[in-house]
Amino acid sequence: MSPLHLCLLLSSGLFCIGLAAALTRGNAILVLLGIELMLNAANLNFIAFWRFGGGPAATGVVFVLFSIAVAAAEAAVGLALVIAVYRHRKNIRLQEVNSLRG
Amino acid sequence: MLFPFLIIACLTLASAAVAMMLRNLIHSALLLVLSWAGIAAFYLWAGAEFIAFAQILVYVGAISMVVLFAVLLTRPSRDVDLPLPAPTVLRIASGLMAAAMVASVLLTAVLATRITGGRSHAPNLTVKDLGALLAGPHAASLLVVGVILTVALLGAIIIAAPAPAERPEDQP
């Protein structure tokens, strides 16, 4: 088993932990953190392929830089939404925030 | 060469898994910070030092602070640290089943792939090269990311700001 395999297994594990958290937890902040974990797992794959793959020299690193910047923007907007929901309903349990449900 | 990687992988996976199982939100957030630091350690191990420090700055430094502020601002009660209510069994079972299915697909895909070729040592990429790339071929993307960050910041302020009538300083 090559190091690239091990890196891919690590990132698959992180992705699935994030997915399980986003699907099972009811608290909006924990769901957002699960999504952040999934994004991190994707970044980890980029770096793994940059280090052990045979592609061009810097593409993975540049892509991860942009990905981290977009993830930061996403976290800021997501947590602002959580605070806005809390202000309206005094609660951030996703099961109870259902006014948009069709 | 592989021994540090195994330690980093165990630390990252274990702290992420425990963080997602805990009932106390603050403990979860702090354990996730540990997991993000583990990912930064992985970047260092892989030879991407600049990305490792960007990860530490953005995740361990900034996002963790924003998350902790959000946790503290949205507590149901100010004095007692209430544990979260447990999710229902159906929700846990269906979520875990979906995650396990994705995990099995990913594991079989990774383990069945034969990887040939590839580098044996890290590509030599200095910060100077990275700067030249960002200012040269990727300059347009860098500008777009700057615009996205500005718009996201403004949007976050507008969404999270209280309605004008709620602000105490506006009251006569």
XYZ file of N, CA and C in Angstrom:
822
model
N 0.851 -1.203 0.000
C 0.000 0.000 0.000
C 0.881 1.244 0.000
N 0.667 2.105 -0.978
C 1.536 3.275 -1.117
C 1.077 4.395 -0.183
N 1.925 5.392 0.067
C 1.509 6.524 0.912
C 0.272 7.244 0.376
N 0.142 7.288 -0.962
C -1.038 7.962 -1.518
C -2.322 7.259 -1.098
N -2.269 5.890 -1.060
C -3.433 5.149 -0.590
C -3.792 5.544 0.840
N -2.749 5.622 1.697
C -3.017 5.954 3.102
C -3.621 7.350 3.220
N -3.092 8.312 2.440
C -3.643 9.673 2.493
C -5.101 9.672 2.053
N -5.396 8.911 0.985
C -6.778 8.878 0.498
C -7.689 8.235 1.528
N -7.181 7.193 2.244
C -8.008 6.574 3.281
C -8.272 7.556 4.410
N -7.236 8.319 4.799
C -7.426 9.326 5.863
C -8.489 10.337 5.444
N -8.407 10.813 4.205
C -9.372 11.847 3.815
C -10.761 11.238 3.654
N -10.862 9.962 3.219
C -12.191 9.348 3.166
C -12.790 9.243 4.566
N -11.940 8.861 5.538
C -12.438 8.766 6.905
C -12.946 10.099 7.414
N -12.157 11.164 7.170
C -12.582 12.493 7.629
C -13.883 12.904 6.949
N -13.979 12.623 5.643
C -15.183 13.004 4.901
C -16.406 12.299 5.481
N -16.253 10.999 5.799
C -17.419 10.265 6.292
C -17.789 10.703 7.700
N -16.789 11.045 8.531
C -17.122 11.567 9.863
C -17.905 12.872 9.720
N -17.443 13.744 8.815
C -18.163 15.002 8.597
C -19.560 14.777 8.073
N -19.693 13.811 7.146
C -21.020 13.525 6.582
C -21.958 12.998 7.657
N -21.448 12.069 8.500
C -22.289 11.519 9.558
C -22.723 12.622 10.510
N -21.795 13.542 10.835
C -22.151 14.629 11.748
C -23.198 15.537 11.115
N -23.018 15.866 9.824
C -23.968 16.771 9.178
C -25.342 16.131 9.071
N -25.399 14.786 8.966
C -26.709 14.153 8.801
C -27.381 13.855 10.131
N -26.581 13.530 11.181
C -27.237 13.069 12.407
C -27.467 14.176 13.418
N -26.595 15.178 13.488
C -26.723 16.147 14.568
C -27.831 17.137 14.240
N -28.489 17.622 15.289
C -29.587 18.542 15.080
C -29.178 19.997 15.235
N -28.020 20.241 15.849
C -27.609 21.612 16.119
C -26.981 22.220 14.861
N -27.412 23.419 14.492
C -26.965 24.012 13.228
C -25.456 24.224 13.207
N -24.863 24.589 14.358
C -23.413 24.841 14.372
C -22.656 23.551 14.104
N -23.137 22.434 14.689
C -22.437 21.165 14.470
C -22.571 20.712 13.028
N -23.729 20.977 12.405
C -23.890 20.626 10.990
C -22.887 21.410 10.150
N -22.744 22.703 10.472
C -21.785 23.538 9.738
C -20.355 23.034 9.934
N -20.043 22.602 11.178
C -18.694 22.088 11.434
C -18.464 20.791 10.668
N -19.510 19.963 10.541
C -19.367 18.743 9.747
C -19.060 19.067 8.294
N -19.717 20.100 7.770
C -19.458 20.490 6.382
C -18.032 21.013 6.237
N -17.558 21.763 7.252
C -16.168 22.238 7.212
C -15.202 21.057 7.186
N -15.529 20.008 7.957
C -14.657 18.831 7.992
C -14.613 18.158 6.618
N -15.768 18.120 5.937
C -15.784 17.518 4.601
C -14.936 18.346 3.632
N -15.020 19.682 3.746
C -14.186 20.546 2.896
C -12.704 20.304 3.145
N -12.357 20.129 4.441
C -10.964 19.871 4.789
C -10.487 18.567 4.205
N -11.381 17.554 4.188
C -10.991 16.268 3.611
C -10.695 16.426 2.124
N -11.477 17.251 1.437
C -11.222 17.489 0.016
C -9.870 18.179 -0.183
N -9.564 19.183 0.670
C -8.265 19.859 0.573
C -7.123 18.878 0.771
N -7.337 17.955 1.722
C -6.300 16.966 2.016
C -6.006 16.118 0.776
N -7.064 15.786 0.018
C -6.871 15.024 -1.214
C -6.041 15.808 -2.220
N -6.321 17.117 -2.347
C -5.549 17.932 -3.288
C -4.067 17.873 -2.945
N -3.757 18.053 -1.626
C -2.350 18.058 -1.229
C -1.735 16.679 -1.440
N -2.511 15.619 -1.148
C -1.964 14.268 -1.317
C -1.613 14.014 -2.779
N -2.507 14.427 -3.690
C -2.212 14.187 -5.105
C -1.083 15.093 -5.598
N -0.974 16.303 -5.015
C 0.136 17.179 -5.389
C 1.461 16.555 -4.965
N 1.472 15.946 -3.748
C 2.730 15.417 -3.207
C 3.108 14.097 -3.867
N 2.133 13.184 -4.040
C 2.480 11.836 -4.492
C 2.069 11.558 -5.933
N 1.240 12.401 -6.519
C 0.826 12.161 -7.889
C 1.869 12.674 -8.859
N 1.557 12.594 -10.142
C 2.564 13.013 -11.100
C 2.169 14.238 -11.909
N 1.223 15.014 -11.410
C 0.695 16.129 -12.186
C 1.652 17.308 -12.228
N 1.194 18.439 -12.760
C 2.034 19.635 -12.799
C 2.360 20.142 -11.401
N 3.412 20.948 -11.320
C 4.101 21.121 -10.045
C 3.317 21.844 -8.961
N 2.453 22.800 -9.283
C 1.918 23.613 -8.191
C 0.403 23.713 -8.180
N -0.289 23.020 -9.060
C -1.735 23.230 -9.187
C -2.475 22.929 -7.886
N -2.111 21.800 -7.241
C -2.808 21.410 -6.019
C -2.701 22.461 -4.938
N -1.495 23.008 -4.742
C -1.299 23.981 -3.671
C -2.117 25.240 -3.934
N -2.095 25.733 -5.182
C -2.839 26.958 -5.493
C -4.336 26.725 -5.298
N -4.800 25.539 -5.715
C -6.231 25.262 -5.560
C -6.619 25.207 -4.092
N -5.769 24.596 -3.254
C -6.099 24.525 -1.827
C -6.134 25.913 -1.217
N -5.237 26.806 -1.655
C -5.273 28.184 -1.133
C -6.631 28.827 -1.403
N -7.100 28.724 -2.658
C -8.397 29.308 -2.987
C -9.518 28.618 -2.224
N -9.395 27.297 -2.073
C -10.433 26.546 -1.378
C -10.528 26.965 0.085
N -9.366 27.204 0.730
C -9.396 27.645 2.130
C -10.062 29.012 2.234
N -9.769 29.906 1.267
C -10.378 31.240 1.310
C -11.891 31.145 1.164
N -12.366 30.308 0.229
C -13.814 30.187 0.042
C -14.461 29.527 1.254
N -13.747 28.556 1.881
C -14.301 27.919 3.076
C -14.439 28.919 4.209
N -13.475 29.847 4.313
C -13.568 30.864 5.359
C -14.788 31.754 5.129
N -15.015 32.150 3.869
C -16.187 32.971 3.558
C -17.465 32.211 3.888
N -17.476 30.923 3.555
C -18.668 30.116 3.810
C -18.939 30.011 5.309
N -17.880 29.820 6.098
C -18.082 29.702 7.535
C -18.632 31.004 8.105
N -18.118 32.144 7.622
C -18.599 33.428 8.153
C -20.078 33.612 7.845
N -20.472 33.360 6.592
C -21.880 33.554 6.233
C -22.764 32.546 6.973
N -22.286 31.278 7.080
C -23.084 30.259 7.761
C -23.324 30.607 9.215
N -22.272 31.055 9.912
C -22.469 31.358 11.323
C -23.313 32.607 11.493
N -23.228 33.567 10.549
C -24.119 34.728 10.613
C -25.570 34.284 10.456
N -25.810 33.315 9.555
C -27.172 32.798 9.393
C -27.645 32.122 10.676
N -26.742 31.352 11.327
C -27.121 30.693 12.576
C -27.544 31.735 13.605
N -26.757 32.837 13.695
C -27.088 33.866 14.686
C -28.406 34.544 14.329
N -28.651 34.761 13.017
C -29.926 35.380 12.616
C -31.095 34.475 12.959
N -30.943 33.154 12.707
C -32.021 32.216 13.054
C -32.256 32.213 14.554
N -31.158 32.251 15.330
C -31.310 32.242 16.782
C -32.051 33.495 17.252
N -31.790 34.639 16.594
C -32.446 35.861 17.036
C -33.946 35.784 16.801
N -34.356 35.117 15.696
C -35.782 35.053 15.403
C -36.486 34.007 16.236
N -35.848 32.851 16.497
C -36.578 31.734 17.084
C -36.058 31.338 18.442
N -34.974 31.954 18.936
C -34.356 31.604 20.210
C -33.958 30.140 20.269
N -33.584 29.552 19.131
C -33.326 28.123 19.076
C -32.572 27.865 17.778
N -31.595 26.949 17.805
C -30.942 26.638 16.535
C -31.043 25.151 16.235
N -32.031 24.450 16.820
C -32.218 23.045 16.441
C -32.871 23.013 15.068
N -32.246 22.283 14.146
C -32.701 22.345 12.762
C -34.078 21.732 12.581
N -34.459 20.767 13.455
C -35.776 20.141 13.294
C -36.884 21.141 13.558
N -36.589 22.157 14.393
C -37.647 23.089 14.768
C -37.649 24.338 13.901
N -36.592 24.543 13.119
C -36.556 25.704 12.228
C -37.121 25.242 10.892
N -38.443 25.163 10.786
C -39.028 24.536 9.605
C -40.016 25.450 8.900
N -39.856 26.775 9.051
C -40.840 27.652 8.405
C -40.681 27.676 6.892
N -39.524 27.245 6.374
C -39.333 27.253 4.922
C -39.736 25.923 4.296
N -40.230 24.990 5.124
C -40.513 23.664 4.587
C -41.760 23.717 3.705
N -41.726 23.035 2.562
C -42.846 23.092 1.644
C -43.997 22.201 2.037
N 9.422 7.361 7.536
C 8.654 8.383 6.823
C 7.164 8.226 7.108
N 6.717 6.959 7.237
C 5.278 6.770 7.430
C 4.843 6.883 8.887
N 5.799 6.742 9.814
C 5.403 6.734 11.222
C 4.743 8.043 11.657
N 5.327 9.237 11.342
C 4.639 10.484 11.708
C 3.261 10.589 11.075
N 3.159 10.095 9.826
C 1.847 10.172 9.165
C 0.802 9.388 9.941
N 1.182 8.177 10.427
C 0.195 7.355 11.133
C -0.246 8.047 12.419
N 0.719 8.669 13.137
C 0.349 9.381 14.365
C -0.612 10.521 14.034
N -0.272 11.306 12.979
C -1.117 12.445 12.604
C -2.508 11.962 12.216
N -2.562 10.859 11.436
C -3.862 10.363 10.970
C -4.712 9.919 12.145
N -4.099 9.154 13.092
C -4.875 8.680 14.245
C -5.390 9.868 15.050
N -4.516 10.867 15.301
C -4.919 12.030 16.095
C -6.076 12.762 15.416
N -5.941 13.003 14.100
C -6.963 13.773 13.387
C -8.299 13.038 13.385
N -8.246 11.750 13.006
C -9.503 10.989 12.918
C -10.150 10.855 14.288
N -9.333 10.545 15.316
C -9.911 10.323 16.638
C -10.536 11.601 17.166
N -9.829 12.747 17.018
C -10.409 13.969 17.587
C -11.648 14.388 16.805
N -11.655 14.179 15.477
C -12.857 14.535 14.713
C -14.023 13.650 15.119
N -13.778 12.331 15.269
C -14.875 11.428 15.608
C -15.429 11.742 16.990
N -14.524 11.958 17.974
C -15.009 12.247 19.320
C -15.747 13.583 19.338
N -15.238 14.580 18.562
C -15.885 15.890 18.541
C -17.311 15.779 18.031
N -17.531 14.914 17.054
C -18.868 14.820 16.495
C -19.804 13.991 17.367
N -19.251 13.269 18.359
C -20.123 12.471 19.219
C -20.466 13.165 20.528
N -19.680 14.184 20.920
C -19.893 14.789 22.235
C -21.198 15.569 22.278
N -21.752 15.710 23.482
C -22.987 16.461 23.624
C -22.721 17.915 23.959
N -21.535 18.217 24.466
C -21.215 19.588 24.854
C -20.598 20.313 23.660
N -21.258 21.409 23.235
C -20.834 22.084 22.004
C -19.431 22.668 22.094
N -19.077 23.204 23.276
C -17.763 23.850 23.394
C -16.665 22.804 23.290
N -16.892 21.644 23.950
C -15.889 20.576 23.838
C -15.756 20.119 22.386
N -16.895 20.008 21.678
C -16.821 19.604 20.268
C -16.000 20.596 19.474
N -16.253 21.888 19.682
C -15.541 22.902 18.902
C -14.044 22.831 19.190
N -13.673 22.656 20.478
C -12.244 22.625 20.809
C -11.579 21.386 20.228
N -12.286 20.228 20.252
C -11.689 19.021 19.668
C -11.551 19.157 18.158
N -12.510 19.858 17.527
C -12.389 20.060 16.088
C -11.189 20.941 15.762
N -10.891 21.906 16.648
C -9.689 22.722 16.438
C -8.454 21.830 16.447
N -8.448 20.843 17.379
C -7.332 19.884 17.414
C -7.253 19.115 16.098
N -8.410 18.744 15.567
C -8.431 17.992 14.310
C -7.896 18.854 13.162
N -8.286 20.132 13.129
C -7.778 21.035 12.086
C -6.278 21.213 12.220
N -5.786 21.267 13.474
C -4.338 21.366 13.670
C -3.654 20.101 13.168
N -4.314 18.941 13.335
C -3.753 17.704 12.811
C -3.656 17.741 11.299
N -4.674 18.332 10.651
C -4.625 18.445 9.194
C -3.481 19.370 8.785
N -3.261 20.441 9.564
C -2.127 21.319 9.269
C -0.820 20.554 9.406
N -0.744 19.664 10.419
C 0.462 18.847 10.581
C 0.640 17.920 9.383
N -0.469 17.421 8.854
C -0.365 16.586 7.645
C 0.215 17.395 6.491
N -0.232 18.647 6.324
C 0.299 19.477 5.236
C 1.802 19.685 5.413
N 2.225 19.897 6.685
C 3.661 20.050 6.944
C 4.394 18.780 6.554
N 3.811 17.623 6.930
C 4.457 16.341 6.620
C 4.565 16.162 5.114
N 3.530 16.613 4.372
C 3.539 16.420 2.928
C 4.430 17.434 2.219
N 4.958 18.414 2.930
C 5.868 19.358 2.308
C 5.220 20.633 1.813
N 3.944 20.858 2.154
C 3.270 22.087 1.728
C 3.236 23.045 2.917
N 4.402 23.665 3.206
C 4.498 24.458 4.432
C 3.567 25.671 4.399
N 3.511 26.342 3.240
C 2.692 27.557 3.161
C 1.231 27.240 3.440
N 0.745 26.111 2.865
C -0.639 25.717 3.091
C -0.858 25.372 4.560
N 0.157 24.752 5.185
C 0.010 24.395 6.598
C -0.177 25.654 7.435
N 0.623 26.705 7.154
C 0.471 27.915 7.961
C -0.824 28.644 7.621
N -1.250 28.570 6.344
C -2.547 29.165 6.008
C -3.656 28.435 6.752
N -3.558 27.106 6.832
C -4.573 26.329 7.561
C -4.610 26.725 9.025
N -3.402 26.880 9.634
C -3.371 27.254 11.053
C -3.975 28.641 11.235
N -3.604 29.589 10.349
C -4.128 30.956 10.488
C -5.636 30.977 10.328
N -6.135 30.330 9.265
C -7.548 30.468 8.934
C -8.410 29.599 9.842
N -8.053 28.311 9.976
C -8.925 27.414 10.731
C -8.677 27.500 12.220
N -7.411 27.211 12.635
C -7.132 27.169 14.072
C -7.250 28.563 14.667
N -6.940 29.605 13.874
C -7.002 30.949 14.423
C -8.352 31.599 14.272
N -8.837 31.702 13.016
C -10.003 32.553 12.766
C -11.323 31.803 12.899
N -11.465 30.703 12.164
C -12.773 30.048 12.142
C -13.115 29.499 13.520
N -12.085 29.009 14.264
C -12.386 28.487 15.594
C -12.933 29.591 16.494
N -12.370 30.804 16.371
C -12.876 31.911 17.189
C -14.315 32.250 16.817
N -14.599 32.286 15.501
C -15.963 32.613 15.067
C -16.942 31.546 15.566
N -16.513 30.265 15.485
C -17.389 29.188 15.940
C -17.639 29.305 17.439
N -16.565 29.590 18.213
C -16.758 29.692 19.670
C -17.683 30.854 19.998
N -17.538 31.990 19.279
C -18.437 33.117 19.522
C -19.873 32.726 19.199
N -20.068 32.004 18.080
C -21.428 31.611 17.711
C -22.002 30.668 18.762
N -21.174 29.736 19.271
C -21.666 28.807 20.295
C -22.095 29.596 21.529
N -21.259 30.562 21.936
C -21.583 31.295 23.161
C -22.776 32.227 22.959
N -22.949 32.754 21.738
C -24.057 33.690 21.506
C -25.393 32.981 21.372
N -25.381 31.687 21.040
C -26.649 31.004 20.793
C -26.959 29.983 21.873
N -26.434 30.182 23.072
C -26.784 29.246 24.141
C -28.195 29.525 24.619
N -28.965 28.472 24.878
C -30.332 28.708 25.331
C -30.387 29.391 26.696
N -29.432 29.077 27.567
C -29.459 29.713 28.870
C -28.074 30.246 29.172
N -27.997 31.412 29.795
C -26.707 32.065 29.959
C -25.893 31.442 31.084
N -26.556 30.874 32.076
C -25.821 30.446 33.265
C -25.458 28.971 33.239
N -26.410 28.134 32.866
C -26.125 26.702 32.888
C -25.656 26.272 31.509
N -24.717 25.343 31.504
C -24.190 24.828 30.254
C -24.973 23.570 29.902
N -26.148 23.757 29.297
C -27.013 22.609 29.037
C -26.409 21.718 27.963
N -26.405 20.385 28.179
C -26.030 19.505 27.073
C -27.130 19.506 26.023
N -26.734 19.223 24.777
C -27.712 19.240 23.690
C -28.696 18.101 23.871
N -29.942 18.279 23.434
C -30.863 17.159 23.451
C -30.421 16.094 22.458
N -30.617 14.823 22.825
C -30.144 13.738 21.960
C -31.005 13.652 20.714
N -30.394 13.426 19.538
C -31.196 13.228 18.332
C -31.954 11.907 18.397
N -32.999 11.782 17.605
C -33.800 10.567 17.667
C -33.029 9.395 17.071
N -33.458 8.187 17.448
C -32.756 6.975 17.014
C -32.843 6.832 15.498
N -34.012 7.169 14.941
C -34.185 7.033 13.482
C -33.205 7.930 12.745
N -33.056 9.169 13.278
C -32.154 10.129 12.639
C -30.717 9.629 12.692
N -30.307 9.144 13.886
C -28.936 8.635 14.028
C -28.730 7.455 13.092
N -29.692 6.512 13.076
C -29.515 5.299 12.282
C -29.430 5.631 10.800
N -30.324 6.493 10.318
C -30.293 6.789 8.877
C -29.037 7.567 8.501
N -28.635 8.515 9.343
C -27.425 9.280 9.045
C -26.197 8.402 9.025
N -26.080 7.526 10.067
C -24.908 6.651 10.120
C -24.905 5.677 8.952
N -26.113 5.215 8.552
C -26.164 4.263 7.446
C -25.703 4.931 6.141
N -26.165 6.171 5.925
C -25.735 6.879 4.714
C -24.227 7.085 4.728
N -23.678 7.496 5.899
C -22.231 7.716 5.981
C -21.480 6.408 5.767
N -22.004 5.294 6.313
C -21.313 4.012 6.150
C -21.329 3.573 4.693
N -22.444 3.851 4.000
C -22.485 3.470 2.586
C -21.459 4.269 1.780
N -21.412 5.593 2.038
C -20.410 6.402 1.337
C -19.008 5.911 1.669
N -18.798 5.568 2.959
C -17.472 5.087 3.371
C -17.111 3.808 2.639
N -18.081 2.873 2.498
C -17.731 1.611 1.842
C -17.406 1.838 0.365
N -18.183 2.734 -0.285
C -17.884 3.032 -1.691
C -16.487 3.618 -1.826
N -16.168 4.598 -0.936
C -14.848 5.248 -1.023
C -13.730 4.249 -0.752
N -13.928 3.390 0.288
C -12.870 2.437 0.637
C -12.614 1.466 -0.501
N -13.689 0.918 -1.084
C -13.465 -0.024 -2.184
C -12.799 0.687 -3.354
N -13.235 1.914 -3.640
C -12.638 2.634 -4.775
C -11.155 2.876 -4.543
N -10.804 3.294 -3.304
C -9.390 3.595 -3.033
C -8.561 2.320 -3.054
N -9.082 1.273 -2.399
C -8.273 0.057 -2.276
C -8.156 -0.686 -3.593
N -9.143 -0.507 -4.488
C -9.089 -1.245 -5.748
C -8.235 -0.536 -6.792
N -7.831 0.723 -6.507
C -7.073 1.462 -7.505
C -5.595 1.142 -7.387
N -4.974 0.812 -8.495
C -3.524 0.622 -8.476
C -2.877 1.929 -8.928
N -1.989 2.424 -8.097
C -1.353 3.705 -8.405
C 0.067 3.434 -8.862
N 0.360 3.859 -10.069
C 1.718 3.666 -10.577
C 2.324 5.031 -10.855
N 3.634 5.067 -10.885
C 4.317 6.325 -11.154
C 4.202 7.260 -9.971
N 4.264 8.556 -10.242
C 4.172 9.526 -9.163
C 5.548 9.846 -8.607
N 5.571 10.884 -7.775
C 6.860 11.341 -7.263
C 7.237 10.583 -6.006
N 8.529 10.511 -5.766
C 8.977 9.917 -4.516
C 9.395 10.992 -3.523
N 9.650 12.213 -3.971
C 10.004 13.298 -3.041
C 9.131 14.505 -3.357
N 8.989 15.369 -2.345
C 8.063 16.495 -2.495
C 8.556 17.433 -3.587
N 7.660 17.980 -4.420
C 8.075 18.961 -5.417
C 8.619 20.205 -4.729
N 9.620 20.779 -5.346
C 10.265 21.940 -4.736
C 9.465 23.188 -5.078
N 8.671 23.672 -4.126
C 7.813 24.820 -4.384
C 8.036 25.835 -3.271
N 8.775 26.908 -3.572
C 9.014 27.912 -2.535
C 7.868 28.912 -2.517
N 7.853 29.722 -1.452
C 6.816 30.742 -1.341
C 6.948 31.753 -2.485
N 8.204 31.952 -2.928
C 8.422 32.885 -4.046
C 7.734 32.367 -5.314
N 7.891 31.050 -5.582
C 7.212 30.470 -6.744
C 5.706 30.642 -6.628
N 5.202 30.373 -5.411
C 3.757 30.459 -5.189
C 3.270 31.882 -5.439
N 4.039 32.872 -4.934
C 3.669 34.265 -5.155
C 3.672 34.617 -6.629
N 4.694 34.114 -7.352
C 4.755 34.396 -8.793
C 3.561 33.776 -9.505
N 3.170 32.553 -9.075
C 2.003 31.907 -9.697
C 0.731 32.692 -9.420
N 0.594 33.152 -8.152
C -0.637 33.852 -7.784
C -0.724 35.205 -8.478
N 0.428 35.853 -8.667
C 0.392 37.173 -9.304
C 0.414 37.062 -10.816
N 0.821 35.898 -11.348
C 0.891 35.758 -12.791
C -0.304 35.018 -13.368
N -0.183 33.691 -13.543
C -1.260 32.957 -14.221
C -2.577 32.940 -13.453
N -2.520 33.036 -12.103
C -3.753 32.913 -11.330
C -4.228 34.253 -10.784
N -3.767 35.358 -11.364
C -4.105 36.674 -10.798
C -5.608 36.924 -10.850
N -6.260 36.498 -11.947
C -7.704 36.738 -12.062
C -8.450 35.999 -10.970
N -8.064 34.720 -10.703
C -8.738 33.969 -9.647
C -8.521 34.616 -8.287
N -7.303 35.151 -8.080
C -7.022 35.806 -6.797
C -7.941 37.016 -6.606
N -8.149 37.789 -7.689
C -9.056 38.946 -7.582
C -10.477 38.486 -7.287
N -10.908 37.396 -7.965
C -12.267 36.905 -7.728
C -12.428 36.458 -6.281
N -11.383 35.777 -5.719
C -11.464 35.349 -4.323
C -11.561 36.561 -3.402
N -10.821 37.630 -3.737
C -10.919 38.840 -2.929
C -12.323 39.418 -2.942
N -12.940 39.435 -4.138
C -14.314 39.940 -4.235
C -15.264 39.063 -3.431
N -15.070 37.715 -3.531
C -15.943 36.802 -2.791
C -15.825 37.048 -1.299
N -14.579 37.217 -0.809
C -14.397 37.433 0.629
C -15.065 38.729 1.064
N -14.916 39.795 0.253
C -15.539 41.070 0.630
C -17.053 40.940 0.680
N -17.626 40.316 -0.376
C -19.083 40.185 -0.418
C -19.574 39.320 0.731
N -18.833 38.222 1.042
C -19.252 37.343 2.137
C -19.195 38.086 3.465
N -18.164 38.904 3.648
C -18.051 39.661 4.902
C -19.215 40.636 5.043
N -19.496 41.394 3.961
C -20.617 42.345 4.016
C -21.926 41.603 4.261
N -22.109 40.469 3.552
C -23.344 39.707 3.719
C -23.487 39.198 5.130
N -22.373 38.702 5.724
C -22.448 38.185 7.091
C -22.832 39.298 8.054
N -22.268 40.508 7.856
C -22.599 41.618 8.760
C -24.074 41.975 8.620
N -24.565 42.009 7.362
C -25.965 42.406 7.149
C -26.906 41.358 7.723
N -26.572 40.065 7.524
C -27.467 39.013 8.020
C -27.499 39.012 9.539
N -26.324 39.149 10.162
C -26.268 38.994 11.608
C -26.627 40.266 12.351
N -26.668 41.419 11.666
C -26.975 42.666 12.367
C -28.435 42.660 12.798
N -28.721 43.210 13.982
C -30.117 43.248 14.415
C -30.912 44.227 13.565
N -32.225 44.025 13.531
C -33.104 44.947 12.811
C -32.999 46.324 13.463
N -33.188 47.418 12.693
C -32.936 48.758 13.223
C -33.725 49.075 14.488
N -34.939 48.539 14.614
C -35.752 48.890 15.782
C -35.199 48.258 17.050
N -34.413 47.123 16.895
C -33.929 46.439 18.084
C -32.720 47.115 18.697
N -32.069 47.993 17.913
C -30.820 48.551 18.414
C -31.100 49.551 19.521
N -30.479 49.388 20.684
C -30.790 50.302 21.789
C -30.334 51.720 21.499
N -29.233 51.907 20.741
C -28.748 53.283 20.549
C -29.637 54.086 19.622
N -30.554 53.387 18.881
C -31.460 54.115 18.000
C -32.703 54.612 18.737
N -32.917 54.098 19.943
C -34.127 54.501 20.661
C -34.007 55.962 21.088
N -35.077 56.722 21.020
C -35.005 58.125 21.455
C -34.876 58.224 22.985
